[in-house]
Amino acid sequence: MSHLRIPANWTIQRSTPFFTKDNVPNALLTHHNTAAEVFGQLCVMEGTVTYYGFADSDATEPEVKVVIEAGQFATSPPQYWHRIELSDDAQFHINFWSDKDKTDQAMFHKK
């Protein structure tokens, strides 16, 4: 789960700014999923981000737990429900990949 391969012909459609505990959007800390035909690539620059993946939008127990350390990344497949937790010193950003131009479309959906 932590390194599902993004298809070779896909490109980054959008990237977030760097987030910390002080400015992370609440939607990322609660159940949300990547949009259809969109991979998320969570890149950790400092600290640790823990990724929890869920079988569906109603699941309360994660089926996947990935601890992403500074200098590492993990991918989240299209339409997969997940949330994250941050260490106090975490700094990260997210690249959203697709094979189609999604410049004006939502990259994720919250519950």
mmCIF file of N, CA and C in Angstrom:
data_model
loop_
_atom_site.group_PDB
_atom_site.id
_atom_site.type_symbol
_atom_site.label_atom_id
_atom_site.label_comp_id
_atom_site.label_asym_id
_atom_site.label_seq_id
_atom_site.Cartn_x
_atom_site.Cartn_y
_atom_site.Cartn_z
ATOM 1 N N MET A 1 0.815 -1.199 0.000
ATOM 2 C CA MET A 1 0.000 0.000 0.000
ATOM 3 C C MET A 1 0.858 1.263 0.000
ATOM 4 N N SER A 2 1.994 1.260 0.672
ATOM 5 C CA SER A 2 2.738 2.504 0.822
ATOM 6 C C SER A 2 3.387 2.972 -0.476
ATOM 7 N N HIS A 3 3.537 2.085 -1.435
ATOM 8 C CA HIS A 3 4.174 2.499 -2.683
ATOM 9 C C HIS A 3 3.473 1.911 -3.897
ATOM 10 N N LEU A 4 2.150 2.020 -3.931
ATOM 11 C CA LEU A 4 1.461 1.613 -5.146
ATOM 12 C C LEU A 4 1.994 2.472 -6.281
ATOM 13 N N ARG A 5 2.236 1.849 -7.393
ATOM 14 C CA ARG A 5 2.890 2.539 -8.499
ATOM 15 C C ARG A 5 1.927 3.473 -9.217
ATOM 16 N N ILE A 6 2.350 4.714 -9.341
ATOM 17 C CA ILE A 6 1.620 5.681 -10.153
ATOM 18 C C ILE A 6 1.949 5.364 -11.609
ATOM 19 N N PRO A 7 0.946 5.236 -12.482
ATOM 20 C CA PRO A 7 1.231 4.889 -13.876
ATOM 21 C C PRO A 7 2.227 5.867 -14.519
ATOM 22 N N ALA A 8 3.098 5.337 -15.357
ATOM 23 C CA ALA A 8 4.200 6.108 -15.932
ATOM 24 C C ALA A 8 3.745 7.301 -16.771
ATOM 25 N N ASN A 9 2.564 7.216 -17.369
ATOM 26 C CA ASN A 9 2.108 8.309 -18.238
ATOM 27 C C ASN A 9 1.364 9.398 -17.474
ATOM 28 N N TRP A 10 1.209 9.244 -16.153
ATOM 29 C CA TRP A 10 0.503 10.249 -15.358
ATOM 30 C C TRP A 10 1.450 11.381 -14.990
ATOM 31 N N THR A 11 0.906 12.571 -14.785
ATOM 32 C CA THR A 11 1.695 13.741 -14.421
ATOM 33 C C THR A 11 1.079 14.418 -13.199
ATOM 34 N N ILE A 12 1.872 15.238 -12.546
ATOM 35 C CA ILE A 12 1.369 15.991 -11.395
ATOM 36 C C ILE A 12 0.414 17.069 -11.899
ATOM 37 N N GLN A 13 -0.802 17.044 -11.373
ATOM 38 C CA GLN A 13 -1.823 18.017 -11.739
ATOM 39 C C GLN A 13 -1.838 19.205 -10.788
ATOM 40 N N ARG A 14 -1.464 18.948 -9.543
ATOM 41 C CA ARG A 14 -1.488 19.992 -8.521
ATOM 42 C C ARG A 14 -0.630 19.545 -7.355
ATOM 43 N N SER A 15 -0.034 20.505 -6.669
ATOM 44 C CA SER A 15 0.722 20.242 -5.447
ATOM 45 C C SER A 15 0.244 21.208 -4.372
ATOM 46 N N THR A 16 0.209 20.728 -3.149
ATOM 47 C CA THR A 16 -0.183 21.590 -2.032
ATOM 48 C C THR A 16 1.030 22.372 -1.553
ATOM 49 N N PRO A 17 0.794 23.413 -0.757
ATOM 50 C CA PRO A 17 1.921 24.021 -0.040
ATOM 51 C C PRO A 17 2.386 23.047 1.042
ATOM 52 N N PHE A 18 3.458 23.385 1.743
ATOM 53 C CA PHE A 18 3.903 22.560 2.850
ATOM 54 C C PHE A 18 2.968 22.766 4.032
ATOM 55 N N PHE A 19 2.590 21.661 4.664
ATOM 56 C CA PHE A 19 1.717 21.700 5.825
ATOM 57 C C PHE A 19 2.489 21.287 7.073
ATOM 58 N N THR A 20 2.078 21.852 8.207
ATOM 59 C CA THR A 20 2.578 21.485 9.530
ATOM 60 C C THR A 20 1.350 21.306 10.421
ATOM 61 N N LYS A 21 1.572 21.003 11.685
ATOM 62 C CA LYS A 21 0.430 20.890 12.619
ATOM 63 C C LYS A 21 -0.349 22.196 12.702
ATOM 64 N N ASP A 22 0.324 23.312 12.452
ATOM 65 C CA ASP A 22 -0.316 24.627 12.574
ATOM 66 C C ASP A 22 -1.243 24.968 11.419
ATOM 67 N N ASN A 23 -1.025 24.391 10.248
ATOM 68 C CA ASN A 23 -1.834 24.797 9.087
ATOM 69 C C ASN A 23 -2.422 23.642 8.275
ATOM 70 N N VAL A 24 -2.324 22.414 8.777
ATOM 71 C CA VAL A 24 -2.869 21.275 8.031
ATOM 72 C C VAL A 24 -4.394 21.399 7.957
ATOM 73 N N PRO A 25 -4.974 21.231 6.771
ATOM 74 C CA PRO A 25 -6.436 21.259 6.666
ATOM 75 C C PRO A 25 -7.066 20.126 7.476
ATOM 76 N N ASN A 26 -8.110 20.432 8.202
ATOM 77 C CA ASN A 26 -8.788 19.438 9.024
ATOM 78 C C ASN A 26 -9.265 18.241 8.201
ATOM 79 N N ALA A 27 -9.622 18.480 6.951
ATOM 80 C CA ALA A 27 -10.105 17.397 6.084
ATOM 81 C C ALA A 27 -9.077 16.273 5.964
ATOM 82 N N LEU A 28 -7.783 16.592 6.026
ATOM 83 C CA LEU A 28 -6.754 15.562 5.900
ATOM 84 C C LEU A 28 -6.636 14.712 7.166
ATOM 85 N N LEU A 29 -7.106 15.250 8.285
ATOM 86 C CA LEU A 29 -7.017 14.540 9.570
ATOM 87 C C LEU A 29 -8.229 13.661 9.826
ATOM 88 N N THR A 30 -9.216 13.734 8.939
ATOM 89 C CA THR A 30 -10.435 12.936 9.066
ATOM 90 C C THR A 30 -10.618 12.123 7.788
ATOM 91 N N HIS A 31 -11.606 11.224 7.786
ATOM 92 C CA HIS A 31 -11.865 10.379 6.615
ATOM 93 C C HIS A 31 -12.036 11.235 5.349
ATOM 94 N N HIS A 32 -11.242 10.936 4.339
ATOM 95 C CA HIS A 32 -11.391 11.556 3.026
ATOM 96 C C HIS A 32 -10.813 10.581 2.009
ATOM 97 N N ASN A 33 -11.100 10.827 0.740
ATOM 98 C CA ASN A 33 -10.504 9.971 -0.286
ATOM 99 C C ASN A 33 -10.024 10.803 -1.458
ATOM 100 N N THR A 34 -9.103 10.234 -2.207
ATOM 101 C CA THR A 34 -8.658 10.890 -3.418
ATOM 102 C C THR A 34 -9.752 10.743 -4.464
ATOM 103 N N ALA A 35 -9.821 11.687 -5.365
ATOM 104 C CA ALA A 35 -10.847 11.683 -6.400
ATOM 105 C C ALA A 35 -10.629 10.524 -7.373
ATOM 106 N N ALA A 36 -11.632 10.253 -8.178
ATOM 107 C CA ALA A 36 -11.505 9.240 -9.234
ATOM 108 C C ALA A 36 -10.364 9.639 -10.164
ATOM 109 N N GLU A 37 -9.581 8.678 -10.586
ATOM 110 C CA GLU A 37 -8.477 8.877 -11.520
ATOM 111 C C GLU A 37 -7.411 9.834 -10.988
ATOM 112 N N VAL A 38 -7.239 9.848 -9.652
ATOM 113 C CA VAL A 38 -6.217 10.696 -9.022
ATOM 114 C C VAL A 38 -5.456 9.873 -7.978
ATOM 115 N N PHE A 39 -4.132 9.876 -8.066
ATOM 116 C CA PHE A 39 -3.266 9.322 -7.036
ATOM 117 C C PHE A 39 -2.763 10.465 -6.174
ATOM 118 N N GLY A 40 -2.724 10.264 -4.866
ATOM 119 C CA GLY A 40 -2.066 11.205 -3.977
ATOM 120 C C GLY A 40 -0.690 10.684 -3.628
ATOM 121 N N GLN A 41 0.287 11.571 -3.601
ATOM 122 C CA GLN A 41 1.653 11.213 -3.206
ATOM 123 C C GLN A 41 2.031 12.128 -2.044
ATOM 124 N N LEU A 42 2.069 11.572 -0.846
ATOM 125 C CA LEU A 42 2.368 12.329 0.360
ATOM 126 C C LEU A 42 3.870 12.275 0.603
ATOM 127 N N CYS A 43 4.509 13.441 0.583
ATOM 128 C CA CYS A 43 5.961 13.548 0.702
ATOM 129 C C CYS A 43 6.310 14.242 2.015
ATOM 130 N N VAL A 44 7.035 13.557 2.886
ATOM 131 C CA VAL A 44 7.368 14.086 4.207
ATOM 132 C C VAL A 44 8.773 14.683 4.173
ATOM 133 N N MET A 45 8.867 15.948 4.565
ATOM 134 C CA MET A 45 10.147 16.655 4.591
ATOM 135 C C MET A 45 10.790 16.609 5.969
ATOM 136 N N GLU A 46 9.977 16.713 7.031
ATOM 137 C CA GLU A 46 10.472 16.659 8.406
ATOM 138 C C GLU A 46 9.479 15.887 9.256
ATOM 139 N N GLY A 47 9.969 15.284 10.333
ATOM 140 C CA GLY A 47 9.094 14.583 11.259
ATOM 141 C C GLY A 47 8.506 13.317 10.660
ATOM 142 N N THR A 48 7.295 12.989 11.103
ATOM 143 C CA THR A 48 6.631 11.753 10.708
ATOM 144 C C THR A 48 5.161 12.019 10.427
ATOM 145 N N VAL A 49 4.655 11.415 9.366
ATOM 146 C CA VAL A 49 3.221 11.425 9.077
ATOM 147 C C VAL A 49 2.770 9.970 9.041
ATOM 148 N N THR A 50 1.717 9.657 9.779
ATOM 149 C CA THR A 50 1.162 8.304 9.781
ATOM 150 C C THR A 50 -0.115 8.311 8.959
ATOM 151 N N TYR A 51 -0.160 7.406 7.989
ATOM 152 C CA TYR A 51 -1.268 7.273 7.042
ATOM 153 C C TYR A 51 -2.101 6.063 7.453
ATOM 154 N N TYR A 52 -3.413 6.259 7.587
ATOM 155 C CA TYR A 52 -4.334 5.168 7.907
ATOM 156 C C TYR A 52 -5.293 4.995 6.731
ATOM 157 N N GLY A 53 -5.361 3.792 6.175
ATOM 158 C CA GLY A 53 -6.268 3.492 5.069
ATOM 159 C C GLY A 53 -7.446 2.664 5.539
ATOM 160 N N PHE A 54 -8.616 2.945 4.969
ATOM 161 C CA PHE A 54 -9.856 2.292 5.399
ATOM 162 C C PHE A 54 -10.559 1.608 4.230
ATOM 163 N N ALA A 55 -11.253 0.528 4.537
ATOM 164 C CA ALA A 55 -11.951 -0.264 3.513
ATOM 165 C C ALA A 55 -13.053 0.533 2.822
ATOM 166 N N ASP A 56 -13.704 1.431 3.575
ATOM 167 C CA ASP A 56 -14.770 2.256 2.990
ATOM 168 C C ASP A 56 -14.989 3.478 3.874
ATOM 169 N N SER A 57 -15.936 4.317 3.520
ATOM 170 C CA SER A 57 -16.148 5.587 4.224
ATOM 171 C C SER A 57 -16.673 5.407 5.641
ATOM 172 N N ASP A 58 -17.254 4.251 5.943
ATOM 173 C CA ASP A 58 -17.821 4.016 7.269
ATOM 174 C C ASP A 58 -16.900 3.239 8.207
ATOM 175 N N ALA A 59 -15.817 2.710 7.692
ATOM 176 C CA ALA A 59 -14.906 1.902 8.518
ATOM 177 C C ALA A 59 -14.263 2.773 9.597
ATOM 178 N N THR A 60 -14.173 2.230 10.805
ATOM 179 C CA THR A 60 -13.534 2.957 11.902
ATOM 180 C C THR A 60 -12.165 2.389 12.246
ATOM 181 N N GLU A 61 -11.928 1.139 11.866
ATOM 182 C CA GLU A 61 -10.628 0.505 12.095
ATOM 183 C C GLU A 61 -9.842 0.479 10.784
ATOM 184 N N PRO A 62 -8.622 0.997 10.782
ATOM 185 C CA PRO A 62 -7.848 1.004 9.531
ATOM 186 C C PRO A 62 -7.441 -0.404 9.114
ATOM 187 N N GLU A 63 -7.411 -0.617 7.804
ATOM 188 C CA GLU A 63 -6.890 -1.871 7.258
ATOM 189 C C GLU A 63 -5.418 -1.724 6.895
ATOM 190 N N VAL A 64 -4.950 -0.481 6.846
ATOM 191 C CA VAL A 64 -3.566 -0.183 6.480
ATOM 192 C C VAL A 64 -3.046 0.912 7.398
ATOM 193 N N LYS A 65 -1.809 0.752 7.860
ATOM 194 C CA LYS A 65 -1.123 1.815 8.604
ATOM 195 C C LYS A 65 0.282 1.924 8.042
ATOM 196 N N VAL A 66 0.648 3.122 7.589
ATOM 197 C CA VAL A 66 1.974 3.356 7.028
ATOM 198 C C VAL A 66 2.587 4.554 7.749
ATOM 199 N N VAL A 67 3.755 4.355 8.330
ATOM 200 C CA VAL A 67 4.480 5.445 8.976
ATOM 201 C C VAL A 67 5.491 5.979 7.965
ATOM 202 N N ILE A 68 5.346 7.271 7.629
ATOM 203 C CA ILE A 68 6.186 7.896 6.605
ATOM 204 C C ILE A 68 7.141 8.852 7.309
ATOM 205 N N GLU A 69 8.416 8.555 7.217
ATOM 206 C CA GLU A 69 9.452 9.352 7.887
ATOM 207 C C GLU A 69 9.978 10.441 6.948
ATOM 208 N N ALA A 70 10.694 11.400 7.525
ATOM 209 C CA ALA A 70 11.312 12.466 6.737
ATOM 210 C C ALA A 70 12.129 11.874 5.587
ATOM 211 N N GLY A 71 11.958 12.419 4.398
ATOM 212 C CA GLY A 71 12.672 11.935 3.218
ATOM 213 C C GLY A 71 11.961 10.811 2.488
ATOM 214 N N GLN A 72 10.829 10.352 3.001
ATOM 215 C CA GLN A 72 10.078 9.267 2.373
ATOM 216 C C GLN A 72 8.759 9.786 1.820
ATOM 217 N N PHE A 73 8.133 8.957 1.000
ATOM 218 C CA PHE A 73 6.795 9.270 0.510
ATOM 219 C C PHE A 73 5.959 8.005 0.501
ATOM 220 N N ALA A 74 4.655 8.189 0.400
ATOM 221 C CA ALA A 74 3.726 7.071 0.228
ATOM 222 C C ALA A 74 2.655 7.526 -0.757
ATOM 223 N N THR A 75 2.049 6.573 -1.435
ATOM 224 C CA THR A 75 0.999 6.894 -2.399
ATOM 225 C C THR A 75 -0.346 6.389 -1.912
ATOM 226 N N SER A 76 -1.377 7.101 -2.331
ATOM 227 C CA SER A 76 -2.751 6.720 -2.004
ATOM 228 C C SER A 76 -3.513 6.598 -3.317
ATOM 229 N N PRO A 77 -4.102 5.441 -3.576
ATOM 230 C CA PRO A 77 -4.755 5.220 -4.867
ATOM 231 C C PRO A 77 -6.069 5.992 -5.003
ATOM 232 N N PRO A 78 -6.562 6.103 -6.223
ATOM 233 C CA PRO A 78 -7.832 6.793 -6.460
ATOM 234 C C PRO A 78 -8.969 6.217 -5.618
ATOM 235 N N GLN A 79 -9.770 7.097 -5.079
ATOM 236 C CA GLN A 79 -11.003 6.788 -4.357
ATOM 237 C C GLN A 79 -10.794 5.881 -3.136
ATOM 238 N N TYR A 80 -9.616 5.940 -2.528
ATOM 239 C CA TYR A 80 -9.330 5.147 -1.329
ATOM 240 C C TYR A 80 -9.481 6.034 -0.094
ATOM 241 N N TRP A 81 -10.280 5.580 0.865
ATOM 242 C CA TRP A 81 -10.542 6.340 2.085
ATOM 243 C C TRP A 81 -9.354 6.261 3.028
ATOM 244 N N HIS A 82 -8.970 7.406 3.575
ATOM 245 C CA HIS A 82 -7.814 7.449 4.463
ATOM 246 C C HIS A 82 -7.840 8.718 5.316
ATOM 247 N N ARG A 83 -6.923 8.787 6.252
ATOM 248 C CA ARG A 83 -6.676 9.988 7.050
ATOM 249 C C ARG A 83 -5.229 9.937 7.509
ATOM 250 N N ILE A 84 -4.731 11.059 8.052
ATOM 251 C CA ILE A 84 -3.347 11.092 8.518
ATOM 252 C C ILE A 84 -3.267 11.651 9.936
ATOM 253 N N GLU A 85 -2.149 11.366 10.579
ATOM 254 C CA GLU A 85 -1.775 11.972 11.853
ATOM 255 C C GLU A 85 -0.353 12.486 11.702
ATOM 256 N N LEU A 86 -0.046 13.596 12.372
ATOM 257 C CA LEU A 86 1.268 14.229 12.247
ATOM 258 C C LEU A 86 2.025 14.204 13.565
ATOM 259 N N SER A 87 3.341 14.049 13.490
ATOM 260 C CA SER A 87 4.167 14.304 14.663
ATOM 261 C C SER A 87 4.216 15.823 14.847
ATOM 262 N N ASP A 88 4.618 16.264 16.027
ATOM 263 C CA ASP A 88 4.639 17.701 16.309
ATOM 264 C C ASP A 88 5.542 18.477 15.355
ATOM 265 N N ASP A 89 6.592 17.835 14.858
ATOM 266 C CA ASP A 89 7.552 18.517 13.983
ATOM 267 C C ASP A 89 7.354 18.189 12.501
ATOM 268 N N ALA A 90 6.243 17.578 12.156
ATOM 269 C CA ALA A 90 6.024 17.152 10.769
ATOM 270 C C ALA A 90 5.866 18.340 9.820
ATOM 271 N N GLN A 91 6.430 18.165 8.633
ATOM 272 C CA GLN A 91 6.243 19.084 7.516
ATOM 273 C C GLN A 91 6.127 18.217 6.267
ATOM 274 N N PHE A 92 5.062 18.411 5.484
ATOM 275 C CA PHE A 92 4.827 17.570 4.313
ATOM 276 C C PHE A 92 4.039 18.339 3.261
ATOM 277 N N HIS A 93 4.015 17.780 2.080
ATOM 278 C CA HIS A 93 3.124 18.287 1.040
ATOM 279 C C HIS A 93 2.595 17.096 0.246
ATOM 280 N N ILE A 94 1.605 17.360 -0.597
ATOM 281 C CA ILE A 94 0.969 16.306 -1.388
ATOM 282 C C ILE A 94 0.999 16.693 -2.860
ATOM 283 N N ASN A 95 1.424 15.750 -3.693
ATOM 284 C CA ASN A 95 1.311 15.883 -5.150
ATOM 285 C C ASN A 95 0.110 15.052 -5.591
ATOM 286 N N PHE A 96 -0.700 15.610 -6.471
ATOM 287 C CA PHE A 96 -1.846 14.892 -7.024
ATOM 288 C C PHE A 96 -1.556 14.580 -8.486
ATOM 289 N N TRP A 97 -1.571 13.297 -8.816
ATOM 290 C CA TRP A 97 -1.217 12.790 -10.140
ATOM 291 C C TRP A 97 -2.454 12.289 -10.877
ATOM 292 N N SER A 98 -2.493 12.499 -12.192
ATOM 293 C CA SER A 98 -3.562 11.954 -13.037
ATOM 294 C C SER A 98 -3.069 11.884 -14.479
ATOM 295 N N ASP A 99 -3.814 11.154 -15.297
ATOM 296 C CA ASP A 99 -3.482 11.101 -16.721
ATOM 297 C C ASP A 99 -4.338 12.081 -17.524
ATOM 298 N N LYS A 100 -5.183 12.832 -16.829
ATOM 299 C CA LYS A 100 -6.064 13.801 -17.490
ATOM 300 C C LYS A 100 -5.864 15.163 -16.847
ATOM 301 N N ASP A 101 -6.154 16.205 -17.574
ATOM 302 C CA ASP A 101 -6.079 17.558 -17.023
ATOM 303 C C ASP A 101 -7.194 17.733 -15.999
ATOM 304 N N LYS A 102 -6.816 17.898 -14.758
ATOM 305 C CA LYS A 102 -7.794 18.075 -13.679
ATOM 306 C C LYS A 102 -7.548 19.391 -12.948
ATOM 307 N N THR A 103 -7.024 20.353 -13.670
ATOM 308 C CA THR A 103 -6.642 21.628 -13.075
ATOM 309 C C THR A 103 -7.773 22.267 -12.278
ATOM 310 N N ASP A 104 -8.987 22.199 -12.783
ATOM 311 C CA ASP A 104 -10.116 22.862 -12.126
ATOM 312 C C ASP A 104 -11.024 21.901 -11.373
ATOM 313 N N GLN A 105 -10.537 20.705 -11.070
ATOM 314 C CA GLN A 105 -11.375 19.713 -10.398
ATOM 315 C C GLN A 105 -10.859 19.424 -8.998
ATOM 316 N N ALA A 106 -11.728 18.953 -8.142
ATOM 317 C CA ALA A 106 -11.344 18.561 -6.780
ATOM 318 C C ALA A 106 -10.410 17.360 -6.837
ATOM 319 N N MET A 107 -9.377 17.368 -5.995
ATOM 320 C CA MET A 107 -8.414 16.270 -5.953
ATOM 321 C C MET A 107 -8.774 15.254 -4.885
ATOM 322 N N PHE A 108 -9.635 15.653 -3.937
ATOM 323 C CA PHE A 108 -10.069 14.718 -2.901
ATOM 324 C C PHE A 108 -11.458 15.108 -2.432
ATOM 325 N N HIS A 109 -12.082 14.189 -1.697
ATOM 326 C CA HIS A 109 -13.442 14.390 -1.178
ATOM 327 C C HIS A 109 -13.456 14.001 0.287
ATOM 328 N N LYS A 110 -14.062 14.844 1.112
ATOM 329 C CA LYS A 110 -14.176 14.499 2.524
ATOM 330 C C LYS A 110 -15.523 13.880 2.804
ATOM 331 N N LYS A 111 -15.599 13.172 3.902
ATOM 332 C CA LYS A 111 -16.810 12.460 4.283
ATOM 333 C C LYS A 111 -17.890 13.435 4.695
#
